[in-house]
Coordinates of C-alpha atoms and ligand atoms in Angstrom, one line a residue:
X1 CA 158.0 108.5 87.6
X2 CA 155.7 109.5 85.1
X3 CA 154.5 106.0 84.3
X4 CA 153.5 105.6 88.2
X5 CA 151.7 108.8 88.0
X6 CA 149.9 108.1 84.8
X7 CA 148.4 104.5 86.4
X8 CA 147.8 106.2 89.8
X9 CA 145.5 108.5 88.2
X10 CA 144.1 106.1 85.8
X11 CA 143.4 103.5 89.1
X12 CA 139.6 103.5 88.7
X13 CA 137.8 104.3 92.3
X14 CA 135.8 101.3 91.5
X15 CA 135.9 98.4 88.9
X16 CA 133.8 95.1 88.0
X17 CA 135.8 92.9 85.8
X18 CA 135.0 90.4 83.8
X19 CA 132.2 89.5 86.3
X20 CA 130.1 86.0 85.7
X21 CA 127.0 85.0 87.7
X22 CA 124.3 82.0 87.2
X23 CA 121.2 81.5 89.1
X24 CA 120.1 78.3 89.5
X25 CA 116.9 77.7 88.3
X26 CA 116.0 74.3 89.0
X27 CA 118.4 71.5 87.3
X28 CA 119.9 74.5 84.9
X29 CA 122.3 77.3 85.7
X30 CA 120.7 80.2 84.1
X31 CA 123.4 82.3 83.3
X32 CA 123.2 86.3 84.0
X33 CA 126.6 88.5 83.9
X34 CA 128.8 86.8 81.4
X35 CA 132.2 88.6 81.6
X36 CA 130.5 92.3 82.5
X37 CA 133.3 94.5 83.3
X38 CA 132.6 98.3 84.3
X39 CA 134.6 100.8 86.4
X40 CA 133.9 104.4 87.7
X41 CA 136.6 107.2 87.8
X42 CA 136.1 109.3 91.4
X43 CA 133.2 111.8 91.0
X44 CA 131.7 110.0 87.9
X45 CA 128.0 109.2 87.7
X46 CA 127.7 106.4 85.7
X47 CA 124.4 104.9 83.9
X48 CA 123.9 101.3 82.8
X49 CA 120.9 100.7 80.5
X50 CA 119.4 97.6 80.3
X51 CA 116.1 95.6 79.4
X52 CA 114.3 94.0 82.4
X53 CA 116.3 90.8 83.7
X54 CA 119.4 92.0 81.9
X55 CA 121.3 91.5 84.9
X56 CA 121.4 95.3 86.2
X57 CA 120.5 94.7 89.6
X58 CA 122.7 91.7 89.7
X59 CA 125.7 94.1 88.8
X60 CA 124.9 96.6 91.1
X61 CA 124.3 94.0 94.1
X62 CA 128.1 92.6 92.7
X63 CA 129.7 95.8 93.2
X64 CA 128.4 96.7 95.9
X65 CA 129.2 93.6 97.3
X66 CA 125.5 92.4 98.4
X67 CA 126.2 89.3 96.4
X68 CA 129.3 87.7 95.1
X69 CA 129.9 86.8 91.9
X70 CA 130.9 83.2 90.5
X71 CA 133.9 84.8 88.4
X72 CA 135.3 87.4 88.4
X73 CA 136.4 90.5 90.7
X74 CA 135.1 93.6 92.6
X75 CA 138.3 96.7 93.1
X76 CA 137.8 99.2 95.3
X77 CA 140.6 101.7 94.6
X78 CA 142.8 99.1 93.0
X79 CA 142.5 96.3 95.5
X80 CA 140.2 93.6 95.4
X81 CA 137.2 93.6 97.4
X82 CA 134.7 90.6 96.8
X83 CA 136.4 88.1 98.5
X84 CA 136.8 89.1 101.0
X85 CA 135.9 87.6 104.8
X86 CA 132.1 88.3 105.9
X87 CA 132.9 90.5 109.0
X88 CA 135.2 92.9 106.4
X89 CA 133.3 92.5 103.8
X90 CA 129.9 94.2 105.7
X91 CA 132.5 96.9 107.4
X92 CA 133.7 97.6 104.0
X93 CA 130.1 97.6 102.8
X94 CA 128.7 99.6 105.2
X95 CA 131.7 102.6 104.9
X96 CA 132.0 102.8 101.1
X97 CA 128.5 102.0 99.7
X98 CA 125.0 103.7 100.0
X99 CA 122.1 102.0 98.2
X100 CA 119.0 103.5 96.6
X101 CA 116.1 101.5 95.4
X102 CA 113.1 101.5 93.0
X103 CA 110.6 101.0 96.1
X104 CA 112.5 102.8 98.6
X105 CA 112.9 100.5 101.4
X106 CA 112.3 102.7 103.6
X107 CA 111.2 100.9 107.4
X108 CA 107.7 101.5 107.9
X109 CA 107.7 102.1 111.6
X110 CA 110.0 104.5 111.8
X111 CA 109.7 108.5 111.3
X112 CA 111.9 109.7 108.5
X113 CA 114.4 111.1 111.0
X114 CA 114.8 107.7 112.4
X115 CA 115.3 105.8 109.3
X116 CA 117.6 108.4 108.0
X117 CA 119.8 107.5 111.5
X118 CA 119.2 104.1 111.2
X119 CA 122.7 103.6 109.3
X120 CA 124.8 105.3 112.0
X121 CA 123.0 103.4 114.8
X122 CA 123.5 100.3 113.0
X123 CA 127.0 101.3 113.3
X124 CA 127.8 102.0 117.5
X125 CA 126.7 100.0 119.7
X126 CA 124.2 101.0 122.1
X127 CA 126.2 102.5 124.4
X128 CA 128.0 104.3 121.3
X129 CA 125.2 105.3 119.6
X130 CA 124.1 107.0 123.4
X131 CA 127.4 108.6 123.7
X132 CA 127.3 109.7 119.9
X133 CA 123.2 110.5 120.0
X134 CA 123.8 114.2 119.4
X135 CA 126.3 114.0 116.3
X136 CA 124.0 111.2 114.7
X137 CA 121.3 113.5 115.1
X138 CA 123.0 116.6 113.6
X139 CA 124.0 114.3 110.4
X140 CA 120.5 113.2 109.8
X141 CA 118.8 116.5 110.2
X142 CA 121.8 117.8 108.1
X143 CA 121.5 115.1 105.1
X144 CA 117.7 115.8 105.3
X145 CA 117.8 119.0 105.0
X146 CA 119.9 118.8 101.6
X147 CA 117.1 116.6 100.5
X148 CA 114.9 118.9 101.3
X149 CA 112.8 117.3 103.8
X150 CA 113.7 119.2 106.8
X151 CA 110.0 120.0 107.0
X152 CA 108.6 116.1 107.2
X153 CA 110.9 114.8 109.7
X154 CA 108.2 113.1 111.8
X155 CA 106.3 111.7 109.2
X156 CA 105.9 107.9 108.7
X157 CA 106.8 106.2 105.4
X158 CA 103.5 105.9 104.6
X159 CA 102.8 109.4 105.0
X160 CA 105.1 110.7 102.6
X161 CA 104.7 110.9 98.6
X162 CA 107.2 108.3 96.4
X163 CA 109.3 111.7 96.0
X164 CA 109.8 112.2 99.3
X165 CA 110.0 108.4 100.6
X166 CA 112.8 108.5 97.3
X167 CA 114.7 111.2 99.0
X168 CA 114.5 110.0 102.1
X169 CA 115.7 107.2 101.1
X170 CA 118.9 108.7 99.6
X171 CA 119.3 110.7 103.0
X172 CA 119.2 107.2 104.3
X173 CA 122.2 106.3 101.8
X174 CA 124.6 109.3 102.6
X175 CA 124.1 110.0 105.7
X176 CA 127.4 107.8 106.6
X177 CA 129.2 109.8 104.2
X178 CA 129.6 106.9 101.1
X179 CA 132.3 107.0 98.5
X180 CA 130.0 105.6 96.0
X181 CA 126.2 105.4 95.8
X182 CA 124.7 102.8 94.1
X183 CA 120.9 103.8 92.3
X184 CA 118.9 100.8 91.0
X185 CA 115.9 102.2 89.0
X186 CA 115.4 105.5 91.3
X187 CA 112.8 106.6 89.3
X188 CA 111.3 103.4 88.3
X189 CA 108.3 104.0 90.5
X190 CA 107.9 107.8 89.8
X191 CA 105.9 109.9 87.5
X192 CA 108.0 111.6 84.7
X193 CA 108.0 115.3 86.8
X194 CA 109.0 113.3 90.2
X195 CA 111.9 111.2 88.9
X196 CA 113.3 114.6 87.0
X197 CA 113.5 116.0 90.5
X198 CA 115.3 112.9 91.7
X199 CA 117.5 113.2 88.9
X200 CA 118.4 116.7 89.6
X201 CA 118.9 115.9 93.0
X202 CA 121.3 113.5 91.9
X203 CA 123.1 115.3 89.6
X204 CA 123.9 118.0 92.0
X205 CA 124.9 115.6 94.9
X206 CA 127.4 114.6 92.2
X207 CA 128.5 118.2 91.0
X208 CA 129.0 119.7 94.6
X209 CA 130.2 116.8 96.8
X210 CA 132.1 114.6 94.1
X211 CA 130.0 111.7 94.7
X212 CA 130.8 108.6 92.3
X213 CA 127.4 107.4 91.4
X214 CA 126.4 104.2 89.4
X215 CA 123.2 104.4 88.1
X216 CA 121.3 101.6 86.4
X217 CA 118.0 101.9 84.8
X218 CA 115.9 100.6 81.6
X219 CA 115.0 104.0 80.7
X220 CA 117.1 105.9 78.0
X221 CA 115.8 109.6 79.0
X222 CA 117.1 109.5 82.1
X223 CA 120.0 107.1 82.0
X224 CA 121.3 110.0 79.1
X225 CA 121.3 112.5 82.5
X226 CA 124.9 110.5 83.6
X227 CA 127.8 111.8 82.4
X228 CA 128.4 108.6 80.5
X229 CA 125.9 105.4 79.1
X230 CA 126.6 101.6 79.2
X231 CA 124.3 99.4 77.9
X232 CA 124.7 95.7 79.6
X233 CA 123.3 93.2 77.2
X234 CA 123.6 89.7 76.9
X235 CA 125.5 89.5 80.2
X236 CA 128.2 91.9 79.4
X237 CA 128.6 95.8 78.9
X238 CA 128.3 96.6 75.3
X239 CA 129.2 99.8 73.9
X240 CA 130.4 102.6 75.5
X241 CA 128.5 105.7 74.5
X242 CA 130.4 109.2 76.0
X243 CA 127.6 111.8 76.7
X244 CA 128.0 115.8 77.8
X245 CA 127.5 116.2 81.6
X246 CA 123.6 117.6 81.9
Ligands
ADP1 P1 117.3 93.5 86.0 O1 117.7 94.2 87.2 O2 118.1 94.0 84.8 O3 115.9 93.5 85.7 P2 118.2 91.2 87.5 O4 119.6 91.3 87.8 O5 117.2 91.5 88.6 O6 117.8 92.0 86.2 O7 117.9 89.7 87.0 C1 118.5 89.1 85.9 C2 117.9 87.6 85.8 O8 118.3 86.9 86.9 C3 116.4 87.6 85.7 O9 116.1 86.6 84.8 C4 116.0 87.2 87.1 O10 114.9 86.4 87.1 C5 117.2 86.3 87.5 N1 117.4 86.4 89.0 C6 117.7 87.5 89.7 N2 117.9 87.3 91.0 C7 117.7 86.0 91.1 C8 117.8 85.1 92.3 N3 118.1 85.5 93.5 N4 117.5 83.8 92.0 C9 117.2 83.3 90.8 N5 117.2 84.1 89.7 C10 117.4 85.4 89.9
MG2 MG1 116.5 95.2 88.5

């Protein structure tokens, strides 16, 4: 049936709608996300602009299902995600989702080839991750070498520039293979020729390996490097401005 077809391609790979969250703030509910709704085609990379304490990291953290929101729901392919229970909820996590950060996060006592494991230990147990070492292994030295850190895999955290620790960190994020990679200010912390190397980065993990990536930032020049810029204001997503791929 063509009408089947037409909604099975138009099923977003992932969708926030109509999402509401308050924080409490002593006696007051401060309110945040007031009916944000947002959804990602597979193989987009998505930018949301906002001012500082707009919400954006709230949205991201509610799609990516780090928090829940109060109203509202979370589709992952179609079906809803954000409520589900806590056990499937971090499986699911942990299998569609990779985070990046504006200060990295990166674990300070490990080298950059173990924190780029880290994710796939966290996943085996230990005897799992014993039988599995050599694989694990192969995908982090593999991730980090599309990075383009092959030649820093020993160093600490603290011995690596924010450029590196940044991509590093988004080693970190793919190395379990994510569907959708979720960027909160990735080059909030970076000089203007650092986070344009990010951002290429970025764009070609989304050109050459699909990757659906939402973006969110309070900077226009490099939220305009997407394919396409929302602006959340006010607790919802504003206008929809289409933009050329970079
Ligand atoms: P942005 O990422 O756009 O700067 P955030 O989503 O971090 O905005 O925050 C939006 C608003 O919600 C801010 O006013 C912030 O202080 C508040 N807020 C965020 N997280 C919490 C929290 N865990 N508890 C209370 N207030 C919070
Ligand atoms: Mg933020």
């Amino acid at each position: 049936m063509i009408e089947s077809e037409t909604l099975k391609v138009g099923t977003p790979l992932i969708s926030a709608d109509a999402i509401s969250k308050a924080y409490d703030k002593g006696q007051l509910k401060v309110p945040v996300l007031r009916g944000a709704g947002l959804s990602a085609q597979r193989g987009e990379f998505i930018s949301v602009i906002g001012q500082s304490g707009s919400g954006k990291s709230t949205l991201l953290h509610v799609m990516g299902l780090l928090d829940s929101p109060d109203a509202g729901e979370v589709l992952l392919d179609g079906n809803r995600i954000d409520n589900l229970a806590p056990a499937a909820r971090d499986q699911l996590r942990n299998h569609v989702f990779g985070f990046i950060f504006q200060f990295y996060h990166l674990l300070p006592e490990l080298s950059l080839l173990e924190n780029v494991m880290a994710p796939l230990m966290i996943r085996h147990s230990l005897l799992g991750f014993w039988k599995n070492r050599r694989e694990i292994r192969e995908a982090a030295l593999q991730i980090t070498e599309q990075v383009g850190l092959s030649h820093r895999l020993r160093h600490r955290p603290s011995e690596l520039s924010g450029g590196e620790m940044q991509r590093g960190a988004i080693a970190r994020a793919l190395v379990a293979r994510p569907e959708i990679l979720l960027a909160d200010e990735p080059t909030g912390n970076l000089d203007a020729e650092t986070g344009a190397g990010i951002m290429e980065l970025l764009q070609r993990l989304n050109r050459d390996q699909k990757l659906t990536i939402i973006m969110v930032t309070h900077d226009e020049s490099i939220a305009a490097q997407a394919h396409r810029t929302v602006r959340l204001k006010e607790g919802r997503i504003q206008g929809v401005a289409w933009e050329d791929a970079a």
